[in-house]
GROMACS .gro file of C-alpha atoms in nm:
model
  502
    1MET     CA    1  -6.074   9.642  -4.443
    2ALA     CA    2  -6.234   9.426  -4.172
    3GLU     CA    3  -5.990   9.568  -3.915
    4TRP     CA    4  -6.076   9.925  -4.013
    5SER     CA    5  -6.449   9.845  -3.995
    6GLN     CA    6  -6.405   9.710  -3.641
    7GLU     CA    7  -6.207  10.016  -3.537
    8GLN     CA    8  -6.465  10.243  -3.697
    9LYS     CA    9  -6.739  10.072  -3.497
   10ALA     CA   10  -6.540  10.118  -3.175
   11LEU     CA   11  -6.498  10.486  -3.256
   12GLN     CA   12  -6.871  10.521  -3.316
   13TRP     CA   13  -6.951  10.369  -2.976
   14LEU     CA   14  -6.697  10.594  -2.804
   15LEU     CA   15  -6.838  10.899  -2.982
   16LEU     CA   16  -7.189  10.799  -2.875
   17GLY     CA   17  -7.077  10.766  -2.513
   18ALA     CA   18  -6.898  11.104  -2.526
   19PHE     CA   19  -7.212  11.260  -2.676
   20ALA     CA   20  -7.418  11.116  -2.389
   21ILE     CA   21  -7.174  11.278  -2.144
   22GLY     CA   22  -7.212  11.609  -2.328
   23CYS     CA   23  -7.593  11.589  -2.308
   24LEU     CA   24  -7.576  11.493  -1.939
   25GLY     CA   25  -7.346  11.789  -1.871
   26ASP     CA   26  -7.600  12.021  -2.035
   27LEU     CA   27  -7.883  11.872  -1.827
   28LEU     CA   28  -7.692  11.895  -1.500
   29PHE     CA   29  -7.503  12.224  -1.530
   30TYR     CA   30  -7.642  12.466  -1.787
   31GLY     CA   31  -7.804  12.761  -1.609
   32LYS     CA   32  -7.784  12.586  -1.271
   33GLU     CA   33  -7.569  12.613  -0.962
   34PHE     CA   34  -7.341  12.328  -0.866
   35GLY     CA   35  -7.482  12.074  -0.624
   36ILE     CA   36  -7.546  11.700  -0.637
   37SER     CA   37  -7.501  11.741  -1.014
   38TYR     CA   38  -7.121  11.742  -0.987
   39LEU     CA   39  -7.113  11.403  -0.816
   40LEU     CA   40  -7.358  11.258  -1.071
   41PHE     CA   41  -7.142  11.384  -1.357
   42ALA     CA   42  -6.830  11.231  -1.197
   43ILE     CA   43  -7.011  10.897  -1.164
   44ALA     CA   44  -7.113  10.916  -1.531
   45MET     CA   45  -6.750  10.978  -1.631
   46TYR     CA   46  -6.644  10.675  -1.427
   47ALA     CA   47  -6.914  10.468  -1.598
   48LEU     CA   48  -6.795  10.574  -1.944
   49TYR     CA   49  -6.431  10.509  -1.854
   50GLY     CA   50  -6.517  10.168  -1.707
   51TRP     CA   51  -6.716  10.072  -2.016
   52GLN     CA   52  -6.432  10.167  -2.249
   53ALA     CA   53  -6.168  10.005  -2.028
   54ARG     CA   54  -6.365   9.681  -2.029
   55ARG     CA   55  -6.408   9.691  -2.409
   56HIS     CA   56  -6.031   9.726  -2.446
   57GLY     CA   57  -5.949   9.467  -2.179
   58GLN     CA   58  -5.789   9.724  -1.945
   59LEU     CA   59  -6.030   9.718  -1.651
   60SER     CA   60  -5.797   9.575  -1.389
   61PHE     CA   61  -5.800   9.573  -1.008
   62SER     CA   62  -5.454   9.424  -0.965
   63ARG     CA   63  -5.208   9.522  -0.695
   64LYS     CA   64  -5.005   9.746  -0.927
   65HIS     CA   65  -5.313   9.964  -0.977
   66VAL     CA   66  -5.380  10.016  -0.606
   67TYR     CA   67  -5.256  10.379  -0.606
   68GLY     CA   68  -5.470  10.454  -0.908
   69TRP     CA   69  -5.789  10.314  -0.757
   70LEU     CA   70  -5.721  10.481  -0.420
   71LEU     CA   71  -5.757  10.817  -0.597
   72THR     CA   72  -6.128  10.737  -0.629
   73VAL     CA   73  -6.168  10.826  -0.260
   74PRO     CA   74  -6.055  11.192  -0.280
   75ILE     CA   75  -6.223  11.239  -0.619
   76VAL     CA   76  -6.562  11.119  -0.491
   77LEU     CA   77  -6.527  11.312  -0.163
   78LEU     CA   78  -6.441  11.636  -0.341
   79ALA     CA   79  -6.724  11.586  -0.592
   80LEU     CA   80  -6.961  11.515  -0.302
   81SER     CA   81  -6.854  11.837  -0.127
   82PHE     CA   82  -7.054  12.034  -0.387
   83ALA     CA   83  -7.369  11.880  -0.240
   84LEU     CA   84  -7.270  11.909   0.127
   85PHE     CA   85  -7.108  12.250   0.171
   86SER     CA   86  -7.156  12.599   0.028
   87ASN     CA   87  -6.807  12.748   0.049
   88GLU     CA   88  -6.762  12.911  -0.294
   89TYR     CA   89  -6.382  12.925  -0.273
   90PHE     CA   90  -6.348  12.550  -0.228
   91GLN     CA   91  -6.607  12.487  -0.500
   92LEU     CA   92  -6.410  12.697  -0.747
   93PHE     CA   93  -6.086  12.514  -0.672
   94ASN     CA   94  -6.250  12.169  -0.667
   95PHE     CA   95  -6.412  12.238  -1.004
   96VAL     CA   96  -6.061  12.230  -1.152
   97LEU     CA   97  -5.895  11.981  -0.916
   98VAL     CA   98  -6.142  11.694  -0.961
   99PRO     CA   99  -6.093  11.665  -1.341
  100VAL     CA  100  -5.714  11.687  -1.296
  101LEU     CA  101  -5.724  11.403  -1.042
  102PHE     CA  102  -5.949  11.202  -1.274
  103VAL     CA  103  -5.700  11.245  -1.560
  104LEU     CA  104  -5.412  11.147  -1.330
  105GLN     CA  105  -5.603  10.840  -1.209
  106THR     CA  106  -5.707  10.715  -1.553
  107MET     CA  107  -5.353  10.759  -1.686
  108LEU     CA  108  -5.224  10.544  -1.399
  109LEU     CA  109  -5.490  10.277  -1.454
  110THR     CA  110  -5.432  10.252  -1.830
  111GLY     CA  111  -5.053  10.268  -1.804
  112ARG     CA  112  -5.031  10.559  -2.050
  113HIS     CA  113  -4.711  10.687  -1.892
  114LYS     CA  114  -4.345  10.599  -1.866
  115SER     CA  115  -4.243  10.798  -1.558
  116LYS     CA  116  -4.358  10.709  -1.209
  117TRP     CA  117  -4.647  10.921  -1.081
  118TYR     CA  118  -4.432  11.093  -0.819
  119GLU     CA  119  -4.161  11.193  -1.068
  120LEU     CA  120  -4.145  11.527  -1.247
  121GLY     CA  121  -4.157  11.355  -1.587
  122PHE     CA  122  -4.510  11.234  -1.513
  123VAL     CA  123  -4.633  11.595  -1.503
  124GLY     CA  124  -4.496  11.646  -1.855
  125GLU     CA  125  -4.670  11.329  -1.977
  126LEU     CA  126  -4.998  11.440  -1.818
  127LEU     CA  127  -4.979  11.780  -1.988
  128GLU     CA  128  -4.885  11.613  -2.316
  129THR     CA  129  -5.188  11.386  -2.294
  130LEU     CA  130  -5.423  11.674  -2.220
  131PHE     CA  131  -5.295  11.942  -2.455
  132TYR     CA  132  -5.144  11.741  -2.739
  133PHE     CA  133  -5.301  11.399  -2.780
  134THR     CA  134  -5.651  11.496  -2.660
  135LEU     CA  135  -5.673  11.799  -2.888
  136LYS     CA  136  -5.516  11.605  -3.174
  137HIS     CA  137  -5.775  11.327  -3.151
  138THR     CA  138  -6.074  11.566  -3.149
  139ARG     CA  139  -6.044  11.564  -3.530
  140LEU     CA  140  -6.132  11.193  -3.549
  141PRO     CA  141  -6.512  11.243  -3.524
  142PHE     CA  142  -6.493  11.469  -3.830
  143ALA     CA  143  -6.293  11.205  -4.016
  144LEU     CA  144  -6.548  10.947  -3.905
  145THR     CA  145  -6.832  11.165  -4.036
  146ARG     CA  146  -6.649  11.210  -4.366
  147GLU     CA  147  -6.608  10.834  -4.407
  148TRP     CA  148  -6.974  10.781  -4.318
  149LEU     CA  149  -7.083  11.031  -4.587
  150LYS     CA  150  -6.849  10.881  -4.847
  151ALA     CA  151  -6.993  10.536  -4.784
  152ARG     CA  152  -7.349  10.659  -4.839
  153MET     CA  153  -7.294  10.893  -5.135
  154ASN     CA  154  -7.147  10.834  -5.477
  155GLN     CA  155  -6.815  10.998  -5.547
  156GLU     CA  156  -6.963  11.268  -5.770
  157LYS     CA  157  -7.218  11.389  -5.512
  158TYR     CA  158  -6.960  11.368  -5.233
  159GLY     CA  159  -6.717  11.575  -5.441
  160VAL     CA  160  -6.984  11.840  -5.504
  161LEU     CA  161  -7.078  11.855  -5.132
  162LYS     CA  162  -6.713  11.883  -5.036
  163ARG     CA  163  -6.655  12.170  -5.276
  164VAL     CA  164  -6.971  12.348  -5.158
  165MET     CA  165  -6.858  12.328  -4.795
  166ILE     CA  166  -6.513  12.459  -4.890
  167GLY     CA  167  -6.679  12.748  -5.074
  168VAL     CA  168  -6.895  12.830  -4.772
  169GLY     CA  169  -6.592  12.821  -4.545
  170ILE     CA  170  -6.400  13.059  -4.771
  171SER     CA  171  -6.689  13.299  -4.836
  172LEU     CA  172  -6.808  13.348  -4.477
  173PRO     CA  173  -6.509  13.547  -4.347
  174ILE     CA  174  -6.494  13.750  -4.671
  175LEU     CA  175  -6.866  13.822  -4.651
  176LEU     CA  176  -6.831  13.926  -4.285
  177VAL     CA  177  -6.562  14.184  -4.371
  178VAL     CA  178  -6.748  14.316  -4.679
  179LEU     CA  179  -7.083  14.355  -4.502
  180THR     CA  180  -6.916  14.532  -4.210
  181LEU     CA  181  -6.756  14.782  -4.446
  182LEU     CA  182  -7.083  14.834  -4.641
  183SER     CA  183  -7.284  14.889  -4.323
  184GLN     CA  184  -7.037  15.160  -4.221
  185ALA     CA  185  -7.052  15.319  -4.567
  186ASP     CA  186  -7.434  15.332  -4.583
  187GLN     CA  187  -7.629  15.391  -4.260
  188VAL     CA  188  -7.959  15.275  -4.413
  189PHE     CA  189  -7.803  14.947  -4.524
  190GLY     CA  190  -7.636  14.917  -4.183
  191HIS     CA  191  -7.969  14.964  -4.004
  192PHE     CA  192  -8.135  14.707  -4.232
  193LEU     CA  193  -7.849  14.465  -4.171
  194HIS     CA  194  -7.876  14.513  -3.796
  195GLU     CA  195  -8.250  14.442  -3.799
  196ILE     CA  196  -8.222  14.112  -3.988
  197PRO     CA  197  -8.107  13.905  -3.686
  198ASN     CA  198  -8.375  14.059  -3.463
  199ARG     CA  199  -8.646  13.968  -3.713
  200MET     CA  200  -8.526  13.626  -3.820
  201ILE     CA  201  -8.354  13.476  -3.517
  202ASP     CA  202  -8.541  13.382  -3.202
  203LEU     CA  203  -8.338  13.429  -2.881
  204ASP     CA  204  -8.437  13.080  -2.769
  205ALA     CA  205  -8.298  12.946  -3.093
  206VAL     CA  206  -7.971  13.129  -3.028
  207GLU     CA  207  -7.956  12.984  -2.679
  208GLY     CA  208  -8.032  12.639  -2.818
  209ALA     CA  209  -7.754  12.674  -3.072
  210PHE     CA  210  -7.514  12.780  -2.797
  211ARG     CA  211  -7.610  12.480  -2.584
  212LEU     CA  212  -7.559  12.250  -2.882
  213PHE     CA  213  -7.217  12.406  -2.931
  214LEU     CA  214  -7.127  12.338  -2.565
  215ILE     CA  215  -7.254  11.978  -2.594
  216GLY     CA  216  -7.042  11.933  -2.907
  217LEU     CA  217  -6.736  12.082  -2.737
  218VAL     CA  218  -6.768  11.852  -2.434
  219THR     CA  219  -6.828  11.556  -2.665
  220LEU     CA  220  -6.511  11.626  -2.864
  221LEU     CA  221  -6.294  11.678  -2.554
  222VAL     CA  222  -6.421  11.364  -2.377
  223PHE     CA  223  -6.384  11.162  -2.698
  224GLY     CA  224  -6.034  11.299  -2.759
  225TYR     CA  225  -5.916  11.223  -2.406
  226LEU     CA  226  -6.056  10.869  -2.388
  227TYR     CA  227  -5.917  10.789  -2.731
  228SER     CA  228  -5.578  10.911  -2.612
  229LEU     CA  229  -5.607  10.650  -2.334
  230PHE     CA  230  -5.734  10.352  -2.532
  231GLY     CA  231  -5.670  10.428  -2.899
  232LYS     CA  232  -5.360  10.410  -3.112
  233ARG     CA  233  -5.113  10.676  -3.017
  234GLU     CA  234  -4.813  10.793  -3.212
  235GLU     CA  235  -4.507  10.819  -2.995
  236ALA     CA  236  -4.408  11.172  -2.906
  237VAL     CA  237  -4.092  11.301  -3.066
  238GLU     CA  238  -3.807  11.287  -2.821
  239ILE     CA  239  -3.603  11.605  -2.797
  240PRO     CA  240  -3.230  11.529  -2.817
  241LEU     CA  241  -3.062  11.630  -2.494
  242PRO     CA  242  -2.693  11.679  -2.422
  243PRO     CA  243  -2.526  11.399  -2.228
  244LYS     CA  244  -2.578  11.423  -1.854
  245GLU     CA  245  -2.289  11.540  -1.646
  246GLY     CA  246  -2.208  11.411  -1.302
  247LYS     CA  247  -2.446  11.508  -1.023
  248LEU     CA  248  -2.368  11.841  -0.862
  249VAL     CA  249  -2.283  11.800  -0.492
  250TRP     CA  250  -2.198  12.043  -0.218
  251ASP     CA  251  -1.866  12.029  -0.040
  252GLY     CA  252  -1.917  11.842   0.287
  253VAL     CA  253  -1.699  12.064   0.507
  254ILE     CA  254  -1.864  12.384   0.381
  255LEU     CA  255  -2.208  12.231   0.429
  256VAL     CA  256  -2.133  12.121   0.785
  257THR     CA  257  -2.003  12.469   0.868
  258VAL     CA  258  -2.313  12.641   0.729
  259LEU     CA  259  -2.557  12.405   0.901
  260ALA     CA  260  -2.370  12.427   1.233
  261MET     CA  261  -2.385  12.806   1.235
  262ILE     CA  262  -2.754  12.809   1.141
  263ASP     CA  263  -2.834  12.552   1.410
  264LEU     CA  264  -2.653  12.760   1.676
  265GLY     CA  265  -2.862  13.063   1.585
  266TYR     CA  266  -3.183  12.863   1.599
  267ALA     CA  267  -3.086  12.708   1.933
  268ALA     CA  268  -3.045  13.059   2.077
  269PHE     CA  269  -3.385  13.158   1.935
  270THR     CA  270  -3.543  12.850   2.091
  271TYR     CA  271  -3.397  12.940   2.431
  272VAL     CA  272  -3.538  13.295   2.407
  273GLN     CA  273  -3.880  13.164   2.308
  274ILE     CA  274  -3.891  12.931   2.607
  275SER     CA  275  -3.777  13.211   2.838
  276TYR     CA  276  -4.023  13.478   2.724
  277LEU     CA  277  -4.312  13.357   2.510
  278PHE     CA  278  -4.422  13.060   2.718
  279SER     CA  279  -4.340  13.196   3.062
  280GLY     CA  280  -4.575  13.491   3.025
  281ALA     CA  281  -4.542  13.788   3.257
  282LYS     CA  282  -4.294  13.605   3.483
  283ALA     CA  283  -4.004  13.682   3.247
  284ALA     CA  284  -3.854  14.030   3.221
  285LEU     CA  285  -3.906  14.188   2.878
  286PRO     CA  286  -3.702  14.473   2.726
  287ASP     CA  287  -3.813  14.824   2.821
  288GLY     CA  288  -4.110  14.954   2.625
  289LEU     CA  289  -4.223  14.610   2.506
  290THR     CA  290  -4.538  14.461   2.658
  291TYR     CA  291  -4.607  14.090   2.666
  292ALA     CA  292  -4.915  14.136   2.444
  293GLU     CA  293  -4.711  14.320   2.179
  294TYR     CA  294  -4.438  14.058   2.200
  295ALA     CA  295  -4.690  13.778   2.150
  296LYS     CA  296  -4.851  13.942   1.846
  297ASN     CA  297  -4.532  14.042   1.667
  298GLY     CA  298  -4.319  13.819   1.448
  299PHE     CA  299  -4.569  13.570   1.310
  300ASN     CA  300  -4.498  13.648   0.943
  301GLU     CA  301  -4.124  13.648   1.004
  302LEU     CA  302  -4.138  13.307   1.171
  303VAL     CA  303  -4.333  13.154   0.885
  304THR     CA  304  -4.089  13.307   0.634
  305VAL     CA  305  -3.790  13.163   0.820
  306THR     CA  306  -3.969  12.827   0.827
  307MET     CA  307  -4.007  12.831   0.449
  308ILE     CA  308  -3.640  12.923   0.408
  309ASN     CA  309  -3.545  12.632   0.634
  310PHE     CA  310  -3.766  12.403   0.428
  311LEU     CA  311  -3.577  12.502   0.110
  312ILE     CA  312  -3.242  12.455   0.287
  313LEU     CA  313  -3.353  12.110   0.401
  314LEU     CA  314  -3.467  11.998   0.055
  315CYS     CA  315  -3.161  12.136  -0.125
  316THR     CA  316  -2.923  11.981   0.125
  317MET     CA  317  -3.082  11.637   0.104
  318HIS     CA  318  -3.065  11.651  -0.276
  319LEU     CA  319  -2.711  11.787  -0.313
  320VAL     CA  320  -2.528  11.636  -0.016
  321SER     CA  321  -2.248  11.391  -0.097
  322ARG     CA  322  -2.256  11.047   0.063
  323ALA     CA  323  -1.900  10.960  -0.034
  324LYS     CA  324  -1.756  11.025   0.313
  325ARG     CA  325  -1.969  10.834   0.560
  326LEU     CA  326  -1.863  11.021   0.878
  327LEU     CA  327  -1.918  11.363   0.719
  328TYR     CA  328  -2.258  11.251   0.590
  329ARG     CA  329  -2.357  11.137   0.942
  330VAL     CA  330  -2.269  11.481   1.077
  331VAL     CA  331  -2.486  11.640   0.808
  332GLN     CA  332  -2.772  11.409   0.904
  333VAL     CA  333  -2.745  11.511   1.269
  334LEU     CA  334  -2.731  11.882   1.181
  335LEU     CA  335  -3.033  11.849   0.951
  336THR     CA  336  -3.219  11.675   1.232
  337VAL     CA  337  -3.139  11.963   1.466
  338LEU     CA  338  -3.253  12.207   1.196
  339THR     CA  339  -3.581  12.016   1.161
  340VAL     CA  340  -3.645  12.010   1.536
  341CYS     CA  341  -3.568  12.382   1.576
  342THR     CA  342  -3.790  12.467   1.278
  343SER     CA  343  -4.071  12.261   1.428
  344PHE     CA  344  -4.036  12.468   1.743
  345MET     CA  345  -4.057  12.786   1.533
  346LEU     CA  346  -4.381  12.659   1.385
  347PHE     CA  347  -4.515  12.591   1.732
  348SER     CA  348  -4.411  12.942   1.839
  349ALA     CA  349  -4.582  13.098   1.536
  350TYR     CA  350  -4.891  12.886   1.602
  351PHE     CA  351  -4.900  13.005   1.962
  352ARG     CA  352  -4.856  13.371   1.863
  353LEU     CA  353  -5.139  13.346   1.608
  354SER     CA  354  -5.366  13.191   1.871
  355LEU     CA  355  -5.304  13.486   2.101
  356TYR     CA  356  -5.370  13.723   1.813
  357GLU     CA  357  -5.702  13.551   1.739
  358GLU     CA  358  -5.808  13.578   2.100
  359ALA     CA  359  -5.754  13.953   2.076
  360TYR     CA  360  -5.894  14.023   1.727
  361GLY     CA  361  -6.118  13.731   1.634
  362TYR     CA  362  -6.113  13.435   1.396
  363THR     CA  363  -6.109  13.461   1.016
  364HIS     CA  364  -6.046  13.243   0.711
  365SER     CA  365  -5.692  13.367   0.665
  366ARG     CA  366  -5.599  13.307   1.030
  367LEU     CA  367  -5.752  12.960   1.038
  368LEU     CA  368  -5.579  12.872   0.710
  369ALA     CA  369  -5.251  12.994   0.859
  370HIS     CA  370  -5.303  12.755   1.152
  371ILE     CA  371  -5.374  12.467   0.915
  372PHE     CA  372  -5.078  12.557   0.693
  373MET     CA  373  -4.843  12.544   0.992
  374ILE     CA  374  -4.972  12.200   1.093
  375PHE     CA  375  -4.926  12.091   0.731
  376LEU     CA  376  -4.568  12.221   0.730
  377LEU     CA  377  -4.500  12.033   1.052
  378ILE     CA  378  -4.614  11.708   0.887
  379LEU     CA  379  -4.390  11.781   0.587
  380PHE     CA  380  -4.093  11.833   0.818
  381ALA     CA  381  -4.170  11.503   0.993
  382ILE     CA  382  -4.166  11.329   0.654
  383ALA     CA  383  -3.841  11.506   0.568
  384LEU     CA  384  -3.694  11.379   0.896
  385CYS     CA  385  -3.762  11.024   0.776
  386LYS     CA  386  -3.593  11.107   0.445
  387ILE     CA  387  -3.283  11.234   0.628
  388TRP     CA  388  -3.219  10.894   0.786
  389ARG     CA  389  -3.361  10.675   0.507
  390HIS     CA  390  -3.212  10.756   0.168
  391THR     CA  391  -3.454  10.526  -0.022
  392PHE     CA  392  -3.755  10.706   0.126
  393SER     CA  393  -3.953  10.878  -0.157
  394LEU     CA  394  -4.013  11.236  -0.048
  395ILE     CA  395  -4.229  11.345  -0.343
  396LYS     CA  396  -4.454  11.039  -0.319
  397TYR     CA  397  -4.547  11.096   0.045
  398TYR     CA  398  -4.565  11.473   0.002
  399ALA     CA  399  -4.819  11.422  -0.278
  400VAL     CA  400  -5.027  11.177  -0.073
  401VAL     CA  401  -5.023  11.397   0.238
  402SER     CA  402  -5.104  11.712   0.036
  403LEU     CA  403  -5.406  11.554  -0.131
  404ALA     CA  404  -5.532  11.398   0.194
  405SER     CA  405  -5.486  11.732   0.375
  406TYR     CA  406  -5.680  11.920   0.109
  407VAL     CA  407  -5.971  11.674   0.118
  408LEU     CA  408  -5.977  11.700   0.499
  409LEU     CA  409  -5.973  12.080   0.468
  410ASN     CA  410  -6.290  12.057   0.259
  411TYR     CA  411  -6.467  11.849   0.521
  412ILE     CA  412  -6.373  12.023   0.848
  413ASN     CA  413  -6.615  12.304   0.752
  414MET     CA  414  -6.399  12.610   0.820
  415ASP     CA  415  -6.694  12.849   0.837
  416VAL     CA  416  -6.850  12.657   1.125
  417ILE     CA  417  -6.518  12.652   1.315
  418ILE     CA  418  -6.479  13.027   1.263
  419ALA     CA  419  -6.835  13.101   1.372
  420LYS     CA  420  -6.812  12.873   1.676
  421ASN     CA  421  -6.483  13.023   1.798
  422ASN     CA  422  -6.606  13.378   1.741
  423MET     CA  423  -6.919  13.299   1.942
  424GLU     CA  424  -6.710  13.169   2.231
  425ARG     CA  425  -6.497  13.483   2.213
  426TYR     CA  426  -6.815  13.694   2.205
  427TYR     CA  427  -6.947  13.540   2.527
  428ALA     CA  428  -6.610  13.607   2.691
  429THR     CA  429  -6.542  13.959   2.559
  430ARG     CA  430  -6.882  14.081   2.423
  431SER     CA  431  -6.706  14.167   2.096
  432ILE     CA  432  -6.784  14.012   1.757
  433GLY     CA  433  -6.768  14.105   1.389
  434VAL     CA  434  -7.124  14.051   1.266
  435GLU     CA  435  -7.036  14.184   0.921
  436TYR     CA  436  -6.769  13.917   0.873
  437LEU     CA  437  -6.995  13.634   0.994
  438GLY     CA  438  -7.270  13.756   0.760
  439ARG     CA  439  -7.039  13.709   0.461
  440LEU     CA  440  -6.962  13.345   0.538
  441SER     CA  441  -7.145  13.048   0.387
  442TYR     CA  442  -7.491  12.925   0.479
  443ASP     CA  443  -7.345  12.690   0.741
  444VAL     CA  444  -7.324  12.981   0.989
  445VAL     CA  445  -7.701  13.048   0.989
  446PRO     CA  446  -7.754  12.872   1.328
  447TYR     CA  447  -7.491  13.098   1.489
  448LEU     CA  448  -7.642  13.412   1.337
  449LEU     CA  449  -7.983  13.308   1.467
  450GLU     CA  450  -7.827  13.265   1.810
  451LEU     CA  451  -7.676  13.616   1.791
  452LYS     CA  452  -8.014  13.757   1.691
  453ALA     CA  453  -8.133  13.706   2.047
  454ASP     CA  454  -7.897  13.985   2.158
  455GLU     CA  455  -8.081  14.319   2.145
  456SER     CA  456  -7.764  14.515   2.059
  457LEU     CA  457  -7.691  14.298   1.757
  458ARG     CA  458  -8.041  14.212   1.639
  459GLU     CA  459  -8.068  14.477   1.369
  460ASP     CA  460  -7.732  14.399   1.210
  461VAL     CA  461  -7.783  14.023   1.227
  462ALA     CA  462  -8.136  14.048   1.085
  463TYR     CA  463  -7.998  14.233   0.779
  464TYR     CA  464  -7.765  13.945   0.685
  465LEU     CA  465  -8.022  13.679   0.766
  466GLU     CA  466  -8.274  13.853   0.541
  467ASN     CA  467  -8.019  13.864   0.258
  468MET     CA  468  -7.958  13.491   0.297
  469ARG     CA  469  -8.332  13.422   0.307
  470GLU     CA  470  -8.385  13.611  -0.020
  471GLU     CA  471  -8.099  13.424  -0.186
  472LEU     CA  472  -8.236  13.089  -0.075
  473GLN     CA  473  -8.592  13.167  -0.187
  474ALA     CA  474  -8.491  13.147  -0.552
  475GLU     CA  475  -8.618  12.837  -0.725
  476ALA     CA  476  -8.351  12.568  -0.726
  477SER     CA  477  -8.350  12.265  -0.952
  478TRP     CA  478  -8.285  11.916  -0.820
  479GLN     CA  479  -7.947  11.921  -0.994
  480SER     CA  480  -7.836  12.205  -0.764
  481PHE     CA  481  -7.938  12.035  -0.439
  482ASN     CA  482  -7.702  12.133  -0.159
  483LEU     CA  483  -7.734  12.009   0.198
  484SER     CA  484  -7.589  12.328   0.347
  485LYS     CA  485  -7.844  12.546   0.166
  486TYR     CA  486  -8.128  12.305   0.243
  487ARG     CA  487  -8.058  12.314   0.619
  488ALA     CA  488  -8.019  12.694   0.616
  489ARG     CA  489  -8.349  12.730   0.433
  490GLN     CA  490  -8.524  12.509   0.689
  491GLN     CA  491  -8.370  12.693   0.986
  492LEU     CA  492  -8.460  13.035   0.848
  493HIS     CA  493  -8.815  12.921   0.776
  494LYS     CA  494  -8.850  12.783   1.129
  495SER     CA  495  -8.712  13.107   1.274
  496LEU     CA  496  -8.959  13.313   1.070
  497LEU     CA  497  -9.251  13.103   1.196
  498GLU     CA  498  -9.138  13.137   1.557
  499PHE     CA  499  -9.100  13.515   1.513
  500SER     CA  500  -9.451  13.545   1.365
  501THR     CA  501  -9.610  13.355   1.656
  502GLU     CA  502  -9.445  13.578   1.921
   0.00000   0.00000   0.00000
């Protein structure tokens, strides 16, 4: 009994903390745009987790938890990006990614997993924690409430209340069906029924009830997840699997033949690229093909071939046999050649895209293509290490590099890079897409103000600046503070004052 009382008290404190998170979420987010609020909410979640971890003696900063604690850096940076930048696409993705990273981190720190974090089994355990244990434990607050009522009511009154609630639960759906049918059968009754909510229910009361529902939902989910980390957990049922057979491997001779032929083709492609693409007009091109057309064609094909090579590389490293040492060394050399040739393809595609941008301008998709190619090049470099070091963990470093690359992508401010490059191109060619710049985030306001000085563009630029000014004039709460919007508002206000004094 004493043990249950202690556990009940711990549950009450956890429920209180989860309820505080729910109320804070309502204060920070309901009816407001994201801003500094997202970072504050993340800090509150860390505070609640730290409090519970300390209560359960699991707040540790030991060496084995270093990977877990390092995840705090990308989580905080991505949460902070809501207050620094105004790119809606990144905000939408980060809204989902930050909680996923937080779940991953807290699972690592509490040791609620059997697989290593860079193994596929860990993904299954993460999903199991979120969609099985968390949802399962959301029923505990109701059980806690039931026990609280039983302790404060005699058995007879509790039995009556229980039966009344069961009756209400059964009658409500029946009543809903019956009243719907009656309202369709009698129009007068239907009109009277329709008017009852308008006369009796205040819209503010409805909104308040909806907000209470959201607070309760957040409370239950936070409670359920944290209890799945620190509370008693029933072991998941293991699904019986058939005995594992020997690892499938590719025949070494066949593999060497395939890789050798592919490498010969790529070597020929590399020679052609050096001869034509990087020598410019000095090299003779086939009849009817200009150097500009040659430079702009083939980008998609090159990236596709690169992805195919990436799959070949991964499959080969996983399925190659190491039984015959000499044959394995030949495979390593051929894979190295494949990696080097593919890296050159990426460089060629990068160069082609740069020429295309010089001709047609800079956009999100083209800049992302540049970044994606650099990212692929890093992945190939990591794969090159894996080729010569069998113990090298490919998934671990791919995960670290992917997360670091994404955080960096949030902070390079793509819209500013696009606007800056398009401005440089404008001064060189007198050509620019004002409509595209006007649809970027508020970070491009200084560049639009600069374009406004051009008489030929003033009318078009003024249209987009006025739209931004109207959007920024709306009252914003402190929870939605965003540095990008704040600076744009100040710059537009200053521009308006300068225009009025002229």
